[in-house]
């Protein structure tokens, strides 16, 4: 696991955007996209590169990590709509090639299984962007999610519903159920890129990076992945016992391992 600690959220966004465009330059054609506040710094930098530098996403397809059950795609807080508002509408990726789980299906369990099959049928994901919940969740894999889990229906914890209530008029509108890529599904991605900023993420980052591999902290599954990059600001790094070592490693990387 590579841990990159930077002073500001904006710098995290720039380095994470570098990781993504490096993966595309290496032949990647399929992005894994995440919602939430954390990826916004990355998306604003990708949008800037498209607008100012002419960087093109036209050859890419993308898969969403997760979706609420019971929110129509047109609902402003459905992840299908959020990702369009935050990224897709501002770059040249074909919106018909941005896929997400069908949270409105009459058979949501079958829809979840189908999503796994669809990802495999369209080729695997080259780079998956991830945020992290304060309880260590990635996607919507709440604590105790099986480390080898597949895309499936999950029940949200009250912590996650409370955290996400800021996007809705009140907490009662936050769905209780979701479809999320499983931890096993996520780990099939060629490269994982987790971004976290702010002191409220420090405990979750410490557990994910330095804690035991445990379903109690779903993000600790990154420890199993052969190519995982964690980009965090100083505030989110505050709970790491070995932060100085990670900074030292980044300063002394051999050139061929540098992100840029
Ligand atoms: C949601 C999303 C996750 C995201 C998490 C943290 O629950 N399903 O993918 O990582 O929120 O969100 P934020 O970055 O807004 O703190």
PDB file of C-alpha atoms and ligand atoms in Angstrom:
ATOM      1  CA  UNK A   1       0.000   0.000   0.000  1.00  0.00           C
ATOM      2  CA  UNK A   2       1.293   3.452  -0.873  1.00  0.00           C
ATOM      3  CA  UNK A   3       0.319   6.199   1.570  1.00  0.00           C
ATOM      4  CA  UNK A   4       0.573   9.774   0.312  1.00  0.00           C
ATOM      5  CA  UNK A   5       0.149  12.505   2.944  1.00  0.00           C
ATOM      6  CA  UNK A   6      -0.298  16.074   1.722  1.00  0.00           C
ATOM      7  CA  UNK A   7      -1.013  19.384   3.467  1.00  0.00           C
ATOM      8  CA  UNK A   8      -4.298  20.309   1.769  1.00  0.00           C
ATOM      9  CA  UNK A   9      -7.441  18.787   0.306  1.00  0.00           C
ATOM     10  CA  UNK A  10      -6.722  20.476  -3.015  1.00  0.00           C
ATOM     11  CA  UNK A  11      -3.264  18.867  -3.231  1.00  0.00           C
ATOM     12  CA  UNK A  12      -4.890  15.505  -2.490  1.00  0.00           C
ATOM     13  CA  UNK A  13      -7.241  16.118  -5.424  1.00  0.00           C
ATOM     14  CA  UNK A  14      -4.355  16.918  -7.778  1.00  0.00           C
ATOM     15  CA  UNK A  15      -2.280  13.852  -6.821  1.00  0.00           C
ATOM     16  CA  UNK A  16      -5.324  11.567  -6.981  1.00  0.00           C
ATOM     17  CA  UNK A  17      -6.102  12.972 -10.443  1.00  0.00           C
ATOM     18  CA  UNK A  18      -2.485  12.184 -11.426  1.00  0.00           C
ATOM     19  CA  UNK A  19      -2.950   8.589 -10.256  1.00  0.00           C
ATOM     20  CA  UNK A  20      -6.090   8.281 -12.386  1.00  0.00           C
ATOM     21  CA  UNK A  21      -4.609   9.805 -15.531  1.00  0.00           C
ATOM     22  CA  UNK A  22      -1.458   7.677 -15.091  1.00  0.00           C
ATOM     23  CA  UNK A  23      -3.688   4.572 -14.979  1.00  0.00           C
ATOM     24  CA  UNK A  24      -5.416   5.723 -18.174  1.00  0.00           C
ATOM     25  CA  UNK A  25      -2.045   6.456 -19.830  1.00  0.00           C
ATOM     26  CA  UNK A  26      -1.001   2.902 -18.951  1.00  0.00           C
ATOM     27  CA  UNK A  27      -3.930   1.574 -21.002  1.00  0.00           C
ATOM     28  CA  UNK A  28      -6.802   1.786 -18.542  1.00  0.00           C
ATOM     29  CA  UNK A  29     -10.215   2.201 -20.157  1.00  0.00           C
ATOM     30  CA  UNK A  30     -12.575   1.634 -17.243  1.00  0.00           C
ATOM     31  CA  UNK A  31     -12.974   3.908 -14.236  1.00  0.00           C
ATOM     32  CA  UNK A  32     -14.648   3.013 -10.964  1.00  0.00           C
ATOM     33  CA  UNK A  33     -16.369   6.112  -9.598  1.00  0.00           C
ATOM     34  CA  UNK A  34     -17.416   6.969  -6.051  1.00  0.00           C
ATOM     35  CA  UNK A  35     -19.791   9.533  -4.606  1.00  0.00           C
ATOM     36  CA  UNK A  36     -19.632  11.467  -1.324  1.00  0.00           C
ATOM     37  CA  UNK A  37     -17.660  14.616  -0.519  1.00  0.00           C
ATOM     38  CA  UNK A  38     -14.147  13.118  -0.614  1.00  0.00           C
ATOM     39  CA  UNK A  39     -13.910  12.533  -4.398  1.00  0.00           C
ATOM     40  CA  UNK A  40     -15.044  16.088  -5.170  1.00  0.00           C
ATOM     41  CA  UNK A  41     -11.472  17.455  -5.007  1.00  0.00           C
ATOM     42  CA  UNK A  42     -10.466  14.796  -7.543  1.00  0.00           C
ATOM     43  CA  UNK A  43     -13.428  15.476  -9.812  1.00  0.00           C
ATOM     44  CA  UNK A  44     -12.866  19.228  -9.799  1.00  0.00           C
ATOM     45  CA  UNK A  45      -9.239  18.657 -10.859  1.00  0.00           C
ATOM     46  CA  UNK A  46     -10.259  16.196 -13.615  1.00  0.00           C
ATOM     47  CA  UNK A  47     -12.871  18.693 -14.848  1.00  0.00           C
ATOM     48  CA  UNK A  48     -10.234  21.456 -14.827  1.00  0.00           C
ATOM     49  CA  UNK A  49      -7.853  19.314 -16.905  1.00  0.00           C
ATOM     50  CA  UNK A  50     -10.629  18.625 -19.411  1.00  0.00           C
ATOM     51  CA  UNK A  51     -11.617  22.298 -19.615  1.00  0.00           C
ATOM     52  CA  UNK A  52      -8.172  23.947 -19.556  1.00  0.00           C
ATOM     53  CA  UNK A  53      -5.874  21.286 -21.019  1.00  0.00           C
ATOM     54  CA  UNK A  54      -8.272  19.456 -23.352  1.00  0.00           C
ATOM     55  CA  UNK A  55      -7.822  16.179 -21.484  1.00  0.00           C
ATOM     56  CA  UNK A  56     -10.309  13.720 -22.965  1.00  0.00           C
ATOM     57  CA  UNK A  57     -12.318  10.993 -21.248  1.00  0.00           C
ATOM     58  CA  UNK A  58     -14.182  10.058 -24.431  1.00  0.00           C
ATOM     59  CA  UNK A  59     -12.647   6.593 -24.760  1.00  0.00           C
ATOM     60  CA  UNK A  60     -13.587   5.545 -21.224  1.00  0.00           C
ATOM     61  CA  UNK A  61     -16.449   3.743 -19.570  1.00  0.00           C
ATOM     62  CA  UNK A  62     -17.236   3.913 -15.854  1.00  0.00           C
ATOM     63  CA  UNK A  63     -18.955   1.938 -13.103  1.00  0.00           C
ATOM     64  CA  UNK A  64     -20.424   3.338  -9.905  1.00  0.00           C
ATOM     65  CA  UNK A  65     -19.618   1.732  -6.570  1.00  0.00           C
ATOM     66  CA  UNK A  66     -23.096   1.766  -5.114  1.00  0.00           C
ATOM     67  CA  UNK A  67     -26.657   3.066  -5.225  1.00  0.00           C
ATOM     68  CA  UNK A  68     -29.556   3.668  -2.865  1.00  0.00           C
ATOM     69  CA  UNK A  69     -32.508   1.290  -3.105  1.00  0.00           C
ATOM     70  CA  UNK A  70     -35.783   3.012  -3.920  1.00  0.00           C
ATOM     71  CA  UNK A  71     -34.516   6.337  -5.280  1.00  0.00           C
ATOM     72  CA  UNK A  72     -35.432   6.791  -8.958  1.00  0.00           C
ATOM     73  CA  UNK A  73     -32.458   7.640 -11.203  1.00  0.00           C
ATOM     74  CA  UNK A  74     -33.922  11.148 -11.604  1.00  0.00           C
ATOM     75  CA  UNK A  75     -33.919  11.786  -7.833  1.00  0.00           C
ATOM     76  CA  UNK A  76     -31.312  14.484  -7.084  1.00  0.00           C
ATOM     77  CA  UNK A  77     -29.615  12.282  -4.468  1.00  0.00           C
ATOM     78  CA  UNK A  78     -29.585   9.017  -6.418  1.00  0.00           C
ATOM     79  CA  UNK A  79     -25.928   8.226  -7.048  1.00  0.00           C
ATOM     80  CA  UNK A  80     -26.725   7.924 -10.773  1.00  0.00           C
ATOM     81  CA  UNK A  81     -27.747  11.591 -10.686  1.00  0.00           C
ATOM     82  CA  UNK A  82     -25.047  12.747  -8.246  1.00  0.00           C
ATOM     83  CA  UNK A  83     -22.196  11.407 -10.393  1.00  0.00           C
ATOM     84  CA  UNK A  84     -23.615  13.176 -13.435  1.00  0.00           C
ATOM     85  CA  UNK A  85     -23.877  16.442 -11.543  1.00  0.00           C
ATOM     86  CA  UNK A  86     -20.396  16.173  -9.992  1.00  0.00           C
ATOM     87  CA  UNK A  87     -18.394  14.793 -12.939  1.00  0.00           C
ATOM     88  CA  UNK A  88     -20.023  13.313 -16.015  1.00  0.00           C
ATOM     89  CA  UNK A  89     -21.895  16.433 -17.167  1.00  0.00           C
ATOM     90  CA  UNK A  90     -18.625  18.405 -17.137  1.00  0.00           C
ATOM     91  CA  UNK A  91     -16.368  16.099 -19.168  1.00  0.00           C
ATOM     92  CA  UNK A  92     -16.655  14.274 -22.498  1.00  0.00           C
ATOM     93  CA  UNK A  93     -17.290  10.739 -21.251  1.00  0.00           C
ATOM     94  CA  UNK A  94     -20.348   9.187 -22.949  1.00  0.00           C
ATOM     95  CA  UNK A  95     -23.037   9.162 -20.232  1.00  0.00           C
ATOM     96  CA  UNK A  96     -24.527   5.987 -21.767  1.00  0.00           C
ATOM     97  CA  UNK A  97     -21.283   4.260 -20.813  1.00  0.00           C
ATOM     98  CA  UNK A  98     -21.559   5.165 -17.126  1.00  0.00           C
ATOM     99  CA  UNK A  99     -23.161   2.240 -15.344  1.00  0.00           C
ATOM    100  CA  UNK A 100     -24.588   1.845 -11.853  1.00  0.00           C
ATOM    101  CA  UNK A 101     -26.582  -0.714  -9.881  1.00  0.00           C
ATOM    102  CA  UNK A 102     -30.365  -0.624 -10.448  1.00  0.00           C
ATOM    103  CA  UNK A 103     -31.800   0.338  -7.078  1.00  0.00           C
ATOM    104  CA  UNK A 104     -35.311   0.520  -8.540  1.00  0.00           C
ATOM    105  CA  UNK A 105     -35.441  -3.059  -9.806  1.00  0.00           C
ATOM    106  CA  UNK A 106     -38.415  -5.175  -8.691  1.00  0.00           C
ATOM    107  CA  UNK A 107     -35.857  -7.823  -7.766  1.00  0.00           C
ATOM    108  CA  UNK A 108     -33.012  -5.872  -6.179  1.00  0.00           C
ATOM    109  CA  UNK A 109     -31.098  -9.015  -5.151  1.00  0.00           C
ATOM    110  CA  UNK A 110     -31.022 -10.175  -8.773  1.00  0.00           C
ATOM    111  CA  UNK A 111     -30.111  -6.634  -9.895  1.00  0.00           C
ATOM    112  CA  UNK A 112     -27.132  -6.672  -7.513  1.00  0.00           C
ATOM    113  CA  UNK A 113     -25.870 -10.014  -8.845  1.00  0.00           C
ATOM    114  CA  UNK A 114     -26.390  -8.815 -12.400  1.00  0.00           C
ATOM    115  CA  UNK A 115     -24.201  -5.772 -11.717  1.00  0.00           C
ATOM    116  CA  UNK A 116     -21.233  -8.000 -10.851  1.00  0.00           C
ATOM    117  CA  UNK A 117     -21.794  -9.943 -14.061  1.00  0.00           C
ATOM    118  CA  UNK A 118     -22.080  -6.714 -16.077  1.00  0.00           C
ATOM    119  CA  UNK A 119     -18.739  -5.437 -14.782  1.00  0.00           C
ATOM    120  CA  UNK A 120     -17.063  -8.707 -15.735  1.00  0.00           C
ATOM    121  CA  UNK A 121     -18.795  -8.765 -19.152  1.00  0.00           C
ATOM    122  CA  UNK A 122     -17.573  -5.275 -20.012  1.00  0.00           C
ATOM    123  CA  UNK A 123     -14.024  -5.964 -18.845  1.00  0.00           C
ATOM    124  CA  UNK A 124     -12.732  -5.326 -15.369  1.00  0.00           C
ATOM    125  CA  UNK A 125     -12.298  -1.935 -13.688  1.00  0.00           C
ATOM    126  CA  UNK A 126      -8.813  -0.461 -14.131  1.00  0.00           C
ATOM    127  CA  UNK A 127      -8.846   2.055 -11.310  1.00  0.00           C
ATOM    128  CA  UNK A 128     -11.419   2.383  -8.548  1.00  0.00           C
ATOM    129  CA  UNK A 129     -11.729   5.630  -6.633  1.00  0.00           C
ATOM    130  CA  UNK A 130     -12.907   5.181  -3.028  1.00  0.00           C
ATOM    131  CA  UNK A 131     -13.899   7.401  -0.127  1.00  0.00           C
ATOM    132  CA  UNK A 132     -14.166   6.059   3.404  1.00  0.00           C
ATOM    133  CA  UNK A 133     -16.928   6.386   5.977  1.00  0.00           C
ATOM    134  CA  UNK A 134     -16.136   7.395   9.554  1.00  0.00           C
ATOM    135  CA  UNK A 135     -16.860   3.782  10.547  1.00  0.00           C
ATOM    136  CA  UNK A 136     -14.402   2.463   7.937  1.00  0.00           C
ATOM    137  CA  UNK A 137     -16.942   1.566   5.261  1.00  0.00           C
ATOM    138  CA  UNK A 138     -16.037   1.652   1.573  1.00  0.00           C
ATOM    139  CA  UNK A 139     -18.807   1.731  -1.004  1.00  0.00           C
ATOM    140  CA  UNK A 140     -21.647   0.883   1.336  1.00  0.00           C
ATOM    141  CA  UNK A 141     -19.885  -2.117   2.890  1.00  0.00           C
ATOM    142  CA  UNK A 142     -20.621  -1.496   6.542  1.00  0.00           C
ATOM    143  CA  UNK A 143     -18.555  -3.071   9.364  1.00  0.00           C
ATOM    144  CA  UNK A 144     -18.900  -6.902   9.390  1.00  0.00           C
ATOM    145  CA  UNK A 145     -19.166  -6.997   5.590  1.00  0.00           C
ATOM    146  CA  UNK A 146     -17.457 -10.164   4.402  1.00  0.00           C
ATOM    147  CA  UNK A 147     -14.011  -9.417   3.044  1.00  0.00           C
ATOM    148  CA  UNK A 148     -14.805 -11.542  -0.030  1.00  0.00           C
ATOM    149  CA  UNK A 149     -18.354 -10.206  -0.493  1.00  0.00           C
ATOM    150  CA  UNK A 150     -19.907  -9.662  -3.920  1.00  0.00           C
ATOM    151  CA  UNK A 151     -22.266  -6.914  -5.052  1.00  0.00           C
ATOM    152  CA  UNK A 152     -25.393  -7.260  -2.930  1.00  0.00           C
ATOM    153  CA  UNK A 153     -28.124  -5.500  -0.977  1.00  0.00           C
ATOM    154  CA  UNK A 154     -27.045  -4.063   2.385  1.00  0.00           C
ATOM    155  CA  UNK A 155     -28.785  -2.315   5.274  1.00  0.00           C
ATOM    156  CA  UNK A 156     -27.164   0.990   6.249  1.00  0.00           C
ATOM    157  CA  UNK A 157     -26.036   1.659   9.796  1.00  0.00           C
ATOM    158  CA  UNK A 158     -27.672   4.580  11.582  1.00  0.00           C
ATOM    159  CA  UNK A 159     -24.213   6.230  11.650  1.00  0.00           C
ATOM    160  CA  UNK A 160     -24.061   6.213   7.848  1.00  0.00           C
ATOM    161  CA  UNK A 161     -27.679   7.370   7.490  1.00  0.00           C
ATOM    162  CA  UNK A 162     -26.958  10.217   9.905  1.00  0.00           C
ATOM    163  CA  UNK A 163     -23.758  11.149   8.035  1.00  0.00           C
ATOM    164  CA  UNK A 164     -25.585  11.156   4.705  1.00  0.00           C
ATOM    165  CA  UNK A 165     -28.651  13.024   6.017  1.00  0.00           C
ATOM    166  CA  UNK A 166     -26.923  16.298   5.073  1.00  0.00           C
ATOM    167  CA  UNK A 167     -27.758  15.557   1.447  1.00  0.00           C
ATOM    168  CA  UNK A 168     -31.491  15.149   2.170  1.00  0.00           C
ATOM    169  CA  UNK A 169     -34.137  17.380   3.753  1.00  0.00           C
ATOM    170  CA  UNK A 170     -34.253  15.130   6.818  1.00  0.00           C
ATOM    171  CA  UNK A 171     -32.919  11.772   7.961  1.00  0.00           C
ATOM    172  CA  UNK A 172     -36.212   9.978   7.324  1.00  0.00           C
ATOM    173  CA  UNK A 173     -35.614  10.493   3.599  1.00  0.00           C
ATOM    174  CA  UNK A 174     -32.278   8.638   3.657  1.00  0.00           C
ATOM    175  CA  UNK A 175     -32.942   5.138   2.334  1.00  0.00           C
ATOM    176  CA  UNK A 176     -32.182   2.239   4.681  1.00  0.00           C
ATOM    177  CA  UNK A 177     -31.106  -0.104   1.918  1.00  0.00           C
ATOM    178  CA  UNK A 178     -28.513   0.075  -0.815  1.00  0.00           C
ATOM    179  CA  UNK A 179     -26.828  -2.012  -3.485  1.00  0.00           C
ATOM    180  CA  UNK A 180     -23.054  -1.928  -3.141  1.00  0.00           C
ATOM    181  CA  UNK A 181     -20.151  -3.556  -4.901  1.00  0.00           C
ATOM    182  CA  UNK A 182     -18.805  -6.113  -2.436  1.00  0.00           C
ATOM    183  CA  UNK A 183     -15.341  -5.981  -0.934  1.00  0.00           C
ATOM    184  CA  UNK A 184     -14.372  -8.972  -3.091  1.00  0.00           C
ATOM    185  CA  UNK A 185     -15.730  -7.190  -6.172  1.00  0.00           C
ATOM    186  CA  UNK A 186     -13.819  -4.009  -5.309  1.00  0.00           C
ATOM    187  CA  UNK A 187     -10.599  -5.971  -4.828  1.00  0.00           C
ATOM    188  CA  UNK A 188     -10.855  -7.357  -8.384  1.00  0.00           C
ATOM    189  CA  UNK A 189     -10.118  -3.841  -9.637  1.00  0.00           C
ATOM    190  CA  UNK A 190      -6.558  -3.523 -10.957  1.00  0.00           C
ATOM    191  CA  UNK A 191      -5.763  -0.480  -8.813  1.00  0.00           C
ATOM    192  CA  UNK A 192      -7.483   1.042  -5.797  1.00  0.00           C
ATOM    193  CA  UNK A 193      -7.270   4.740  -4.942  1.00  0.00           C
ATOM    194  CA  UNK A 194      -8.705   5.850  -1.610  1.00  0.00           C
ATOM    195  CA  UNK A 195      -8.967   9.537  -0.787  1.00  0.00           C
ATOM    196  CA  UNK A 196      -9.802  10.951   2.647  1.00  0.00           C
ATOM    197  CA  UNK A 197      -9.544  14.427   4.117  1.00  0.00           C
ATOM    198  CA  UNK A 198     -10.347  15.953   7.481  1.00  0.00           C
ATOM    199  CA  UNK A 199      -9.819  15.012  11.124  1.00  0.00           C
ATOM    200  CA  UNK A 200     -13.171  13.191  11.275  1.00  0.00           C
ATOM    201  CA  UNK A 201     -11.609  10.500   9.028  1.00  0.00           C
ATOM    202  CA  UNK A 202      -8.414  10.062  11.092  1.00  0.00           C
ATOM    203  CA  UNK A 203      -9.584   7.092  13.186  1.00  0.00           C
ATOM    204  CA  UNK A 204     -10.982   5.246  10.169  1.00  0.00           C
ATOM    205  CA  UNK A 205      -7.757   5.825   8.204  1.00  0.00           C
ATOM    206  CA  UNK A 206      -5.607   4.593  11.101  1.00  0.00           C
ATOM    207  CA  UNK A 207      -7.730   1.436  11.387  1.00  0.00           C
ATOM    208  CA  UNK A 208      -7.687   0.824   7.628  1.00  0.00           C
ATOM    209  CA  UNK A 209      -3.955   1.385   7.118  1.00  0.00           C
ATOM    210  CA  UNK A 210      -2.367   0.217  10.373  1.00  0.00           C
ATOM    211  CA  UNK A 211      -5.062  -1.805  12.118  1.00  0.00           C
ATOM    212  CA  UNK A 212      -5.634  -5.522  11.678  1.00  0.00           C
ATOM    213  CA  UNK A 213      -7.225  -6.876   8.508  1.00  0.00           C
ATOM    214  CA  UNK A 214     -10.765  -7.116   9.787  1.00  0.00           C
ATOM    215  CA  UNK A 215     -14.373  -7.015   8.655  1.00  0.00           C
ATOM    216  CA  UNK A 216     -14.749  -4.603  11.585  1.00  0.00           C
ATOM    217  CA  UNK A 217     -13.012  -2.019   9.369  1.00  0.00           C
ATOM    218  CA  UNK A 218     -14.041  -2.867   5.786  1.00  0.00           C
ATOM    219  CA  UNK A 219     -11.429  -0.478   4.314  1.00  0.00           C
ATOM    220  CA  UNK A 220      -8.678  -2.643   5.857  1.00  0.00           C
ATOM    221  CA  UNK A 221      -9.294  -4.961   2.878  1.00  0.00           C
ATOM    222  CA  UNK A 222      -6.984  -2.591   0.961  1.00  0.00           C
ATOM    223  CA  UNK A 223      -4.140  -4.315   2.840  1.00  0.00           C
ATOM    224  CA  UNK A 224      -4.802  -7.390   0.678  1.00  0.00           C
ATOM    225  CA  UNK A 225      -4.666  -5.540  -2.627  1.00  0.00           C
ATOM    226  CA  UNK A 226      -1.410  -5.587  -4.615  1.00  0.00           C
ATOM    227  CA  UNK A 227      -1.837  -2.012  -5.890  1.00  0.00           C
ATOM    228  CA  UNK A 228      -3.595   0.304  -3.462  1.00  0.00           C
ATOM    229  CA  UNK A 229      -2.852   4.014  -3.065  1.00  0.00           C
ATOM    230  CA  UNK A 230      -4.180   6.040  -0.131  1.00  0.00           C
ATOM    231  CA  UNK A 231      -4.138   9.826  -0.564  1.00  0.00           C
ATOM    232  CA  UNK A 232      -4.889  11.792   2.623  1.00  0.00           C
ATOM    233  CA  UNK A 233      -4.390  15.241   4.039  1.00  0.00           C
ATOM    234  CA  UNK A 234      -2.500  15.967   7.271  1.00  0.00           C
ATOM    235  CA  UNK A 235      -5.737  16.028   9.276  1.00  0.00           C
ATOM    236  CA  UNK A 236      -6.835  12.570   8.099  1.00  0.00           C
ATOM    237  CA  UNK A 237      -3.287  11.274   8.748  1.00  0.00           C
ATOM    238  CA  UNK A 238      -3.290  12.448  12.380  1.00  0.00           C
ATOM    239  CA  UNK A 239      -3.975   8.974  13.829  1.00  0.00           C
ATOM    240  CA  UNK A 240      -1.213   7.165  11.900  1.00  0.00           C
ATOM    241  CA  UNK A 241       1.647   5.909  14.085  1.00  0.00           C
ATOM    242  CA  UNK A 242       4.022   5.696  11.110  1.00  0.00           C
ATOM    243  CA  UNK A 243       3.145   8.902   9.261  1.00  0.00           C
ATOM    244  CA  UNK A 244       6.793  10.043   9.251  1.00  0.00           C
ATOM    245  CA  UNK A 245       7.830   6.785   7.613  1.00  0.00           C
ATOM    246  CA  UNK A 246       5.211   7.224   4.854  1.00  0.00           C
ATOM    247  CA  UNK A 247       6.470  10.760   4.201  1.00  0.00           C
ATOM    248  CA  UNK A 248      10.069   9.472   4.136  1.00  0.00           C
ATOM    249  CA  UNK A 249       9.161   6.727   1.648  1.00  0.00           C
ATOM    250  CA  UNK A 250       7.440   9.210  -0.650  1.00  0.00           C
ATOM    251  CA  UNK A 251      10.469  11.517  -0.590  1.00  0.00           C
ATOM    252  CA  UNK A 252      12.855   8.682  -1.423  1.00  0.00           C
ATOM    253  CA  UNK A 253      10.865   6.744  -4.017  1.00  0.00           C
ATOM    254  CA  UNK A 254      12.839   5.363  -6.916  1.00  0.00           C
ATOM    255  CA  UNK A 255      11.889   7.360 -10.021  1.00  0.00           C
ATOM    256  CA  UNK A 256      10.088   4.480 -11.700  1.00  0.00           C
ATOM    257  CA  UNK A 257       7.699   4.276  -8.750  1.00  0.00           C
ATOM    258  CA  UNK A 258       6.819   7.966  -8.630  1.00  0.00           C
ATOM    259  CA  UNK A 259       3.221   8.939  -9.306  1.00  0.00           C
ATOM    260  CA  UNK A 260       4.613  11.849 -11.322  1.00  0.00           C
TER     261      UNK A 260
HETATM  262  C1  LIG B   1     -21.091   7.209   1.349  1.00  0.00           C
HETATM  263  C2  LIG B   1     -20.616   6.516   0.086  1.00  0.00           C
HETATM  264  C3  LIG B   1     -19.172   6.104   0.189  1.00  0.00           C
HETATM  265  C4  LIG B   1     -18.338   7.259   0.708  1.00  0.00           C
HETATM  266  C5  LIG B   1     -18.811   7.640   2.084  1.00  0.00           C
HETATM  267  C6  LIG B   1     -18.003   8.761   2.708  1.00  0.00           C
HETATM  268  O1  LIG B   1     -21.579   6.354   2.304  1.00  0.00           O
HETATM  269  N1  LIG B   1     -21.398   5.351  -0.239  1.00  0.00           N
HETATM  270  O2  LIG B   1     -18.712   5.688  -1.092  1.00  0.00           O
HETATM  271  O3  LIG B   1     -16.988   6.888   0.745  1.00  0.00           O
HETATM  272  O4  LIG B   1     -20.154   8.050   1.969  1.00  0.00           O
HETATM  273  O5  LIG B   1     -18.474   9.975   2.228  1.00  0.00           O
HETATM  274  P1  LIG B   1     -17.787  11.377   2.391  1.00  0.00           P
HETATM  275  O6  LIG B   1     -16.640  11.379   1.446  1.00  0.00           O
HETATM  276  O7  LIG B   1     -18.842  12.346   1.996  1.00  0.00           O
HETATM  277  O8  LIG B   1     -17.378  11.496   3.801  1.00  0.00           O
END
